[in-house]
PDB file of C-alpha atoms in Angstrom:
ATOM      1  CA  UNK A   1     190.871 110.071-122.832  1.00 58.00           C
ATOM      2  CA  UNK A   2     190.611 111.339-118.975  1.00 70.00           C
ATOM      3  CA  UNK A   3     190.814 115.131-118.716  1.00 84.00           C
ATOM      4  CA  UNK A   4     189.888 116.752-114.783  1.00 91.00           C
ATOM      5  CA  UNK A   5     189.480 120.786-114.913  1.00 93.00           C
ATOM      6  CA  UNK A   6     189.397 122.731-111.696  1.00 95.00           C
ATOM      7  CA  UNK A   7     190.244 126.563-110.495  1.00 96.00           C
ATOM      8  CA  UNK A   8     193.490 126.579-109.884  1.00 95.00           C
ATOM      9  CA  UNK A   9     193.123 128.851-106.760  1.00 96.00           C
ATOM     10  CA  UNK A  10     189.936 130.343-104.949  1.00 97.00           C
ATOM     11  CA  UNK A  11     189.713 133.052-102.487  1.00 97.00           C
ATOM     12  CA  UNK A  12     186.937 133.664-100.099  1.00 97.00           C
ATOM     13  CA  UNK A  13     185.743 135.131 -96.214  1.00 97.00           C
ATOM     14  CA  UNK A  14     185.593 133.365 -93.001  1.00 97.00           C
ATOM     15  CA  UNK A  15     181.912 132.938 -92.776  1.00 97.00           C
ATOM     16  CA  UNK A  16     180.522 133.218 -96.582  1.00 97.00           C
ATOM     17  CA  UNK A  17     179.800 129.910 -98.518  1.00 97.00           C
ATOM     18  CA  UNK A  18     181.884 129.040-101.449  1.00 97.00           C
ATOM     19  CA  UNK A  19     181.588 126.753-104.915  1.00 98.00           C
ATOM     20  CA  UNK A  20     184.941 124.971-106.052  1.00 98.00           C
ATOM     21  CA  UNK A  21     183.461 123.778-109.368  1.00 97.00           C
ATOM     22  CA  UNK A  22     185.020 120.366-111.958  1.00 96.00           C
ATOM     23  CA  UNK A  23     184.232 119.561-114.841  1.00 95.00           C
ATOM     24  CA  UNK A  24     185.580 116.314-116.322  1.00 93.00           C
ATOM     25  CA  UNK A  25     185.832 114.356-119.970  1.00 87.00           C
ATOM     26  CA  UNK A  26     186.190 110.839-119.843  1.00 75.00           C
ATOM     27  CA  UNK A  27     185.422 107.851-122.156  1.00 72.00           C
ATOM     28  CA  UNK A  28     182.610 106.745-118.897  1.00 73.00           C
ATOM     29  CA  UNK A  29     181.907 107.386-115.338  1.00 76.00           C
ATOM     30  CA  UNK A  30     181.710 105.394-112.242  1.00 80.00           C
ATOM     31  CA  UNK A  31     181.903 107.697-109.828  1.00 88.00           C
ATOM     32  CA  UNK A  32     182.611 111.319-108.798  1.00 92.00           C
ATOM     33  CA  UNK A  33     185.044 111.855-105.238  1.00 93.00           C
ATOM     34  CA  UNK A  34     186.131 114.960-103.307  1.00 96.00           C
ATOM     35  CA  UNK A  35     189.206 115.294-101.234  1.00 96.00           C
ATOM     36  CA  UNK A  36     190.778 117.434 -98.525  1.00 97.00           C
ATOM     37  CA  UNK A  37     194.314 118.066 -98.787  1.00 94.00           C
ATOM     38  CA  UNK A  38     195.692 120.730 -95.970  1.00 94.00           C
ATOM     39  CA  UNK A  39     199.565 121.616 -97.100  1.00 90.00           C
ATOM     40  CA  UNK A  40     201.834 118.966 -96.029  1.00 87.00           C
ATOM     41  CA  UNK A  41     199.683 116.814 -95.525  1.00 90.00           C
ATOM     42  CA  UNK A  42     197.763 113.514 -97.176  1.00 90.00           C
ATOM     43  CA  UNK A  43     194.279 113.770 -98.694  1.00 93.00           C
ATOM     44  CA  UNK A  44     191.268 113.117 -96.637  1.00 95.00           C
ATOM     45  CA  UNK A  45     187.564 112.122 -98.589  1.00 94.00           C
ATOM     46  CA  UNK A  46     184.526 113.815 -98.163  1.00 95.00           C
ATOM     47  CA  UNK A  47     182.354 113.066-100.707  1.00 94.00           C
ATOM     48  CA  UNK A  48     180.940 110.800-103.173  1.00 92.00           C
ATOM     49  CA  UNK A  49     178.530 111.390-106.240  1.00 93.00           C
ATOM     50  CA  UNK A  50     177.873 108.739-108.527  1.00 90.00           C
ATOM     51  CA  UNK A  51     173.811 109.838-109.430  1.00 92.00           C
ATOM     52  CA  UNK A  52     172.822 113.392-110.184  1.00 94.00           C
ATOM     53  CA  UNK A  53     171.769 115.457-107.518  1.00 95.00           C
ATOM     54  CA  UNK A  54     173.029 117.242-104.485  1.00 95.00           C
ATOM     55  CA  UNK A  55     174.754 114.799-101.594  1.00 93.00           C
ATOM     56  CA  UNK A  56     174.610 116.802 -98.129  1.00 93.00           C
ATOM     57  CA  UNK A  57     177.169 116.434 -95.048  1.00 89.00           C
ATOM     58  CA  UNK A  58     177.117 119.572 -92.697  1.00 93.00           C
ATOM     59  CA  UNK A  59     178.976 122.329 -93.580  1.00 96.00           C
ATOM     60  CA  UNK A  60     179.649 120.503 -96.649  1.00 96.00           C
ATOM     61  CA  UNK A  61     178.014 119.531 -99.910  1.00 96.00           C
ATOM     62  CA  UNK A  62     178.793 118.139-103.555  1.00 97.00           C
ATOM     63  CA  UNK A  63     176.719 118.099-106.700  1.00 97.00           C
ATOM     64  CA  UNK A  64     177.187 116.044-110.032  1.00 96.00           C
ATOM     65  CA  UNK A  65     175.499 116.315-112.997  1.00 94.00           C
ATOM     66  CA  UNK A  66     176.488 113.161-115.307  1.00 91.00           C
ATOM     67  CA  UNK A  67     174.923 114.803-118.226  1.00 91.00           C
ATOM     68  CA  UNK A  68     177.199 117.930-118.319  1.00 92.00           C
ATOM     69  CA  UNK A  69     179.835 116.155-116.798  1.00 92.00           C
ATOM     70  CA  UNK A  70     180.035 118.793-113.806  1.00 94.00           C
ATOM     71  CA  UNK A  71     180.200 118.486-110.050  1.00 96.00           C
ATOM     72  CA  UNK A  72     180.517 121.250-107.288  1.00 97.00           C
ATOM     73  CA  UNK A  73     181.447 121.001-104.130  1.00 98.00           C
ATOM     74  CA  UNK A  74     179.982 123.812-101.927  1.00 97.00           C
ATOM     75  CA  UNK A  75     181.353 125.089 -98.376  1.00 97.00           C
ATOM     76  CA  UNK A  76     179.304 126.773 -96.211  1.00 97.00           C
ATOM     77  CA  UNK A  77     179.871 129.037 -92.498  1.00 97.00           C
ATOM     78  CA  UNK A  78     183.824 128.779 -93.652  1.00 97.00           C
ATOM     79  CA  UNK A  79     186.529 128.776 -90.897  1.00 97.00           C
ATOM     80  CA  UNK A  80     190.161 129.565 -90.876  1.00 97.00           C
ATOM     81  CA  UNK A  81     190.697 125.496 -91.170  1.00 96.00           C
ATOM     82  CA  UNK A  82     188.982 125.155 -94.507  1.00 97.00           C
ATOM     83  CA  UNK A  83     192.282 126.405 -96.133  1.00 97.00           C
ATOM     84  CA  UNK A  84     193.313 123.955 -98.791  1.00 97.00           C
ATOM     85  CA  UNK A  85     193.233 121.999-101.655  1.00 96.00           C
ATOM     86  CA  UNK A  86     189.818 120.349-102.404  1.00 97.00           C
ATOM     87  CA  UNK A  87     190.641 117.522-105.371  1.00 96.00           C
ATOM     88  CA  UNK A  88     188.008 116.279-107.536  1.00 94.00           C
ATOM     89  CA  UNK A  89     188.753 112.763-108.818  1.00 93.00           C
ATOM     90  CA  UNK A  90     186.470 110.188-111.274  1.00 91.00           C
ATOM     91  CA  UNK A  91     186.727 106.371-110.923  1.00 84.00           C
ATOM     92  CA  UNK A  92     187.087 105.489-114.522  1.00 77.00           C
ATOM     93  CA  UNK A  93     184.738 102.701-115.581  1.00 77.00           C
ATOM     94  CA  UNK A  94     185.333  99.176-115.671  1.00 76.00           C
ATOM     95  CA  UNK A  95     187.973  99.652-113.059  1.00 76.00           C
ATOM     96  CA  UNK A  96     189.433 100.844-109.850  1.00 76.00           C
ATOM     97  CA  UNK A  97     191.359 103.584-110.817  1.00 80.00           C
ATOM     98  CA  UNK A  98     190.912 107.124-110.193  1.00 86.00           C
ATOM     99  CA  UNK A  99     191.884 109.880-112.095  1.00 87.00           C
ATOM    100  CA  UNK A 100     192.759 113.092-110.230  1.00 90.00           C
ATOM    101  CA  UNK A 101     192.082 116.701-111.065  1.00 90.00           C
ATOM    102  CA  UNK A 102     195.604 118.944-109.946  1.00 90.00           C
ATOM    103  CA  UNK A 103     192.829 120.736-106.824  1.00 94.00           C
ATOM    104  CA  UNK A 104     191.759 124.390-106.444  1.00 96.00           C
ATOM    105  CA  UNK A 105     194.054 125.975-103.221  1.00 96.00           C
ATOM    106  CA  UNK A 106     191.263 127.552-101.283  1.00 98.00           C
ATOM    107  CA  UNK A 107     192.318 130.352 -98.999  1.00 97.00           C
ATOM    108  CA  UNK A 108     190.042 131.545 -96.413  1.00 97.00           C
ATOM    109  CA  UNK A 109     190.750 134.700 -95.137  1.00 96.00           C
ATOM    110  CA  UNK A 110     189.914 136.570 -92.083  1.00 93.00           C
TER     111      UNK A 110
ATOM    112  CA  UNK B   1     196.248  99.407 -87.287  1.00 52.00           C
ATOM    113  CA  UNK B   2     193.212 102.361 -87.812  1.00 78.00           C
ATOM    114  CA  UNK B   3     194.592 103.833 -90.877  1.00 92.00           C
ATOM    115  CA  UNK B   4     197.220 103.804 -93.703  1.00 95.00           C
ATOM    116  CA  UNK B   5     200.756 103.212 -92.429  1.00 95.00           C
ATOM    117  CA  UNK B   6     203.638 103.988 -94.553  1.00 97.00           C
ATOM    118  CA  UNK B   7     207.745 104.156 -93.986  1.00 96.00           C
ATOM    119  CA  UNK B   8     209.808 105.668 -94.003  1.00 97.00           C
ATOM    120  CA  UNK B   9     208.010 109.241 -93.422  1.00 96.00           C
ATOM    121  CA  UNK B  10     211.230 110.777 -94.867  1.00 97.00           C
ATOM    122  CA  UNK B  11     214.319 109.389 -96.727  1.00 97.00           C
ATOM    123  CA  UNK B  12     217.056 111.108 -98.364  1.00 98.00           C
ATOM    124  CA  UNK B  13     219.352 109.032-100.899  1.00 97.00           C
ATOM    125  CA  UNK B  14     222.130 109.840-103.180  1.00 97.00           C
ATOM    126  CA  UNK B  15     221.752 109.850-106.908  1.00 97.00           C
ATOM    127  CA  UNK B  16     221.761 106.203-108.589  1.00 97.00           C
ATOM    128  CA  UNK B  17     220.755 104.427-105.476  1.00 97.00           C
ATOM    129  CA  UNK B  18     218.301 102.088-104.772  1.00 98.00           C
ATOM    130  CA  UNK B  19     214.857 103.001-102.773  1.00 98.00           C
ATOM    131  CA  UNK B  20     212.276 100.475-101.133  1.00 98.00           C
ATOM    132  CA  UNK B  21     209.347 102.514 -99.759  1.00 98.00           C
ATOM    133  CA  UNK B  22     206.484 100.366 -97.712  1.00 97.00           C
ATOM    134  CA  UNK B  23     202.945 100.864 -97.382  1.00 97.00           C
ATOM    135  CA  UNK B  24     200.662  98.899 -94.979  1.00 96.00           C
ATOM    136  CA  UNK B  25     196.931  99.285 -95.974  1.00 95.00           C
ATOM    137  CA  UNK B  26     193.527  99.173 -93.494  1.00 94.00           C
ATOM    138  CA  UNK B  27     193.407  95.697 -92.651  1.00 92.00           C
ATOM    139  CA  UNK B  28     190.552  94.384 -95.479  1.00 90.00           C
ATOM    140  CA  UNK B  29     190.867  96.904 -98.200  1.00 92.00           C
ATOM    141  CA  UNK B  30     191.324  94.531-101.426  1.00 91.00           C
ATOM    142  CA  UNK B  31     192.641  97.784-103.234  1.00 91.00           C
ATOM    143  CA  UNK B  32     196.210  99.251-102.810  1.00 94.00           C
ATOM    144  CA  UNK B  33     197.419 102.365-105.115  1.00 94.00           C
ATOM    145  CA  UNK B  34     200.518 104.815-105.198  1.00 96.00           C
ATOM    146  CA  UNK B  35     200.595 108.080-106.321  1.00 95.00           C
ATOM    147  CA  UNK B  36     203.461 110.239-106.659  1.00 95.00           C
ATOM    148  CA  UNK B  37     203.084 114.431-105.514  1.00 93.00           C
ATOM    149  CA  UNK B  38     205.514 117.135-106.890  1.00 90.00           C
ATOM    150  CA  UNK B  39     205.582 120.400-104.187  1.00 83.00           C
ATOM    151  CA  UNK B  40     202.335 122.392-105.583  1.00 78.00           C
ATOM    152  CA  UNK B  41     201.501 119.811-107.723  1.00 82.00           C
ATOM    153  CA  UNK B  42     198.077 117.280-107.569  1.00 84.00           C
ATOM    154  CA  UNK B  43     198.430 113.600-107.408  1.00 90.00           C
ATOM    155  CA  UNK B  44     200.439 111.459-110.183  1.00 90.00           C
ATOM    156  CA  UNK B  45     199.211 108.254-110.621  1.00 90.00           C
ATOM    157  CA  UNK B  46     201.768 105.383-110.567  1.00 93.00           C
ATOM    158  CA  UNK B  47     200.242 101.890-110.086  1.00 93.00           C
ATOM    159  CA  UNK B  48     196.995 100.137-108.238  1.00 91.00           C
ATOM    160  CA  UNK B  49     196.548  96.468-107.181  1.00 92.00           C
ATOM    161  CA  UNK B  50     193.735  94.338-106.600  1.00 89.00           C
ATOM    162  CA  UNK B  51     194.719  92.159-104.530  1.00 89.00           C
ATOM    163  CA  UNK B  52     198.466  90.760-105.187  1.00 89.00           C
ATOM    164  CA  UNK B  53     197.686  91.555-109.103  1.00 90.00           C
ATOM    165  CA  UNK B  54     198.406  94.914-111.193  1.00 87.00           C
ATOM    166  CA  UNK B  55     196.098  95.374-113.423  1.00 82.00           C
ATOM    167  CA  UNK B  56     197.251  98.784-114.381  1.00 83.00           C
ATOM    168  CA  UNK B  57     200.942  99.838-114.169  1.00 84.00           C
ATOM    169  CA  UNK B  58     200.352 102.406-116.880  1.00 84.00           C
ATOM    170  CA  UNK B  59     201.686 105.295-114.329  1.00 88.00           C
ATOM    171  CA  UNK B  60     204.940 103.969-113.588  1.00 92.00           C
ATOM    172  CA  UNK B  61     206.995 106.621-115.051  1.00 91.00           C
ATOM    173  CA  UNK B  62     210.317 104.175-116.150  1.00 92.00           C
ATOM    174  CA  UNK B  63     211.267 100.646-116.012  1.00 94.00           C
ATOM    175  CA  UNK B  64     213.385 101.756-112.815  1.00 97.00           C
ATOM    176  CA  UNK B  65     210.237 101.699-110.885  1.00 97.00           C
ATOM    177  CA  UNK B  66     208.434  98.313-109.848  1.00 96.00           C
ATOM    178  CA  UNK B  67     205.895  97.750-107.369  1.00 96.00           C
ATOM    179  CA  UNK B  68     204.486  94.635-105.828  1.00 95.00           C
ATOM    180  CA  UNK B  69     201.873  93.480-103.345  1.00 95.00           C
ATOM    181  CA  UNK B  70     202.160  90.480-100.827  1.00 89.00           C
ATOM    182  CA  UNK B  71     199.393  88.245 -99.195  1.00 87.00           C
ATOM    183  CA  UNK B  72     197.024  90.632-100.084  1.00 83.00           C
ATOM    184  CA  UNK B  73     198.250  92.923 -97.679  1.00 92.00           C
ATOM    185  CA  UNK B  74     201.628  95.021 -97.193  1.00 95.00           C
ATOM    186  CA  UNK B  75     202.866  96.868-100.801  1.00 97.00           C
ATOM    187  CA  UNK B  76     206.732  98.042-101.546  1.00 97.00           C
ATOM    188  CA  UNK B  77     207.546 100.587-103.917  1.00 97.00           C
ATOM    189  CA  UNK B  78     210.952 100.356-105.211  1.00 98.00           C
ATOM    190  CA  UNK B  79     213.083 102.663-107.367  1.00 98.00           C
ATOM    191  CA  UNK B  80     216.099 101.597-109.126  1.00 98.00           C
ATOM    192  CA  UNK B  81     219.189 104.011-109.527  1.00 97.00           C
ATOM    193  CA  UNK B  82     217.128 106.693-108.202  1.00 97.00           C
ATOM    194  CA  UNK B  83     217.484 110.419-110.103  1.00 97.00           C
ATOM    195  CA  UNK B  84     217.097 113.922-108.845  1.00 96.00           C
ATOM    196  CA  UNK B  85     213.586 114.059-110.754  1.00 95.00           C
ATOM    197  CA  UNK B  86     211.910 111.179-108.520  1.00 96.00           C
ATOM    198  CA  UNK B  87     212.410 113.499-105.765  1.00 96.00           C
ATOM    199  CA  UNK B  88     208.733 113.910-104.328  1.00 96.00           C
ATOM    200  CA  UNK B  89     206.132 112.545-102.038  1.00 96.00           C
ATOM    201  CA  UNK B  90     205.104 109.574-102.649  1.00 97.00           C
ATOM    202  CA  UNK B  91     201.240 108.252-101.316  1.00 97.00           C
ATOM    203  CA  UNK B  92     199.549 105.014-100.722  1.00 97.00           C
ATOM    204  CA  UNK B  93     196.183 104.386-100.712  1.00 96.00           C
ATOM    205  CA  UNK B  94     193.481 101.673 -99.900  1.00 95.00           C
ATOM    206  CA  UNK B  95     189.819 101.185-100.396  1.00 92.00           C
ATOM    207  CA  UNK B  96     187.231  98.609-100.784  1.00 88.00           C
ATOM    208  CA  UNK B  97     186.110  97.960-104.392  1.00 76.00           C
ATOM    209  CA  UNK B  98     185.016 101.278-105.886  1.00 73.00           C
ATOM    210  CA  UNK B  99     184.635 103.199-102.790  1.00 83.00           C
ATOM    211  CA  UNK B 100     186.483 106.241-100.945  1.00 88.00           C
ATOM    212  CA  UNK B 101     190.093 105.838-100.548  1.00 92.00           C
ATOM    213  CA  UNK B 102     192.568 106.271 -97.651  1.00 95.00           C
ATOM    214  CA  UNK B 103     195.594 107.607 -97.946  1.00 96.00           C
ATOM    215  CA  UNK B 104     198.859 107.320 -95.885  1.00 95.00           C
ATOM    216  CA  UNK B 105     200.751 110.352 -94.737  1.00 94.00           C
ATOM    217  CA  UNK B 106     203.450 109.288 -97.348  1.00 95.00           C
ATOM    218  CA  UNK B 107     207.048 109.449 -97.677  1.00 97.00           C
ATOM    219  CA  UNK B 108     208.635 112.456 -98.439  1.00 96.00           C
ATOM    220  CA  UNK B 109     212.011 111.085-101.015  1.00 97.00           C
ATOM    221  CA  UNK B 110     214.682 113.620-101.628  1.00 97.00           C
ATOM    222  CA  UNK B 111     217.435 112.482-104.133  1.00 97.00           C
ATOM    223  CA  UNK B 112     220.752 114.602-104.060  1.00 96.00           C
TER     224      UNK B 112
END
């Protein structure tokens, strides 16, 4: 079976860095994704993991360890704008679909 | 066009009608899914194609719903005697083979 776990909500500072952690069970792996998704509107990627290790894009970084079946995605310097949902999703193997956690609502406050 | 296209952004429909929702992908993107999202909720998984072929309909939550994909290209969603429950937004996605998707800004279906 598929199972996606996330935080259901996450609260943090304008400024301080922040870890929206998933952990997932599936029969394989082919691939770990992170999305945006600001309220109302449609998800946006931002990252991809499919070998351990720590993938870097400005303020903005994800981890995956295939092993322990864990990823992180880590926020640095937040802003005001970084209030959302961050989805973790894992292309199941030997396709093209994706399986979607239900996100962690991040608020940032001021 | 740039990006994901779908339409209409919003339609509202009476109970037991018939919907057709359309999704135009990024011109060379062999993949082509739709999810469904409840308010508050994360993505539901309906159907993806590759190419004009389904190989997984698994999602499709009754045999009112169909899907199908044309020349590759342009995909229509359609819901059959529609119920208060399908009322939700409903996402389309593309991507190349195993890479990042994109998603449209969907269509936003209210059933009285």
């Amino acid at each position: 079976g598929q199972n996606i776990d996330q935080p259901t909500e996450m609260t943090a500072t304008e400024g301080a860095i922040v870890q929206i952690n998933c952990t997932y069970q599936t029969s394989g792996f082919n691939g770990l994704f992170w999305y945006q998704q600001h309220a109302g509107e449609a998800p946006t990627f931002l990252s991809y993991n499919v070998l351990d290790g720590l993938e870097e894009k400005g303020r903005f970084s994800s981890f995956l360890s295939r092993s322990k079946g864990y990823s992180y995605l880590l926020l640095k310097e937040l802003q005001m704008k970084d209030s959302a949902s961050y989805l973790c999703a894992v292309r199941a193997p030997g396709t093209y679909k994706y399986i979607f956690g239900t996100g962690t609502r991040l608020k940032v406050l001021a | 066009g740039a990006g994901v296209s779908q339409s209409p952004s919003n339609k509202v429909t009476e109970k037991g009608k018939d919907v057709e929702l359309r999704c135009d992908p990024i011109s060379g993107h062999t993949a082509l899914y739709w999810y469904r999202q409840s308010l508050g909720q994360g993505l539901e998984f309906l159907i993806y194609f590759q190419g004009n072929s389904a190989p997984d309909k698994s999602g499709l939550p009754s045999d009112r719903f169909s899907a199908e994909r044309t020349g590759g290209s342009v995909s229509t969603l359609t819901i059959q005697r529609t119920q208060q429950e399908d009322s939700a937004v409903y996402l389309c996605a593309s991507s190349l083979q195993g890479e990042a998707q994109y998603f449209g800004p969907g269509t936003r279906l209210t059933v009285l």
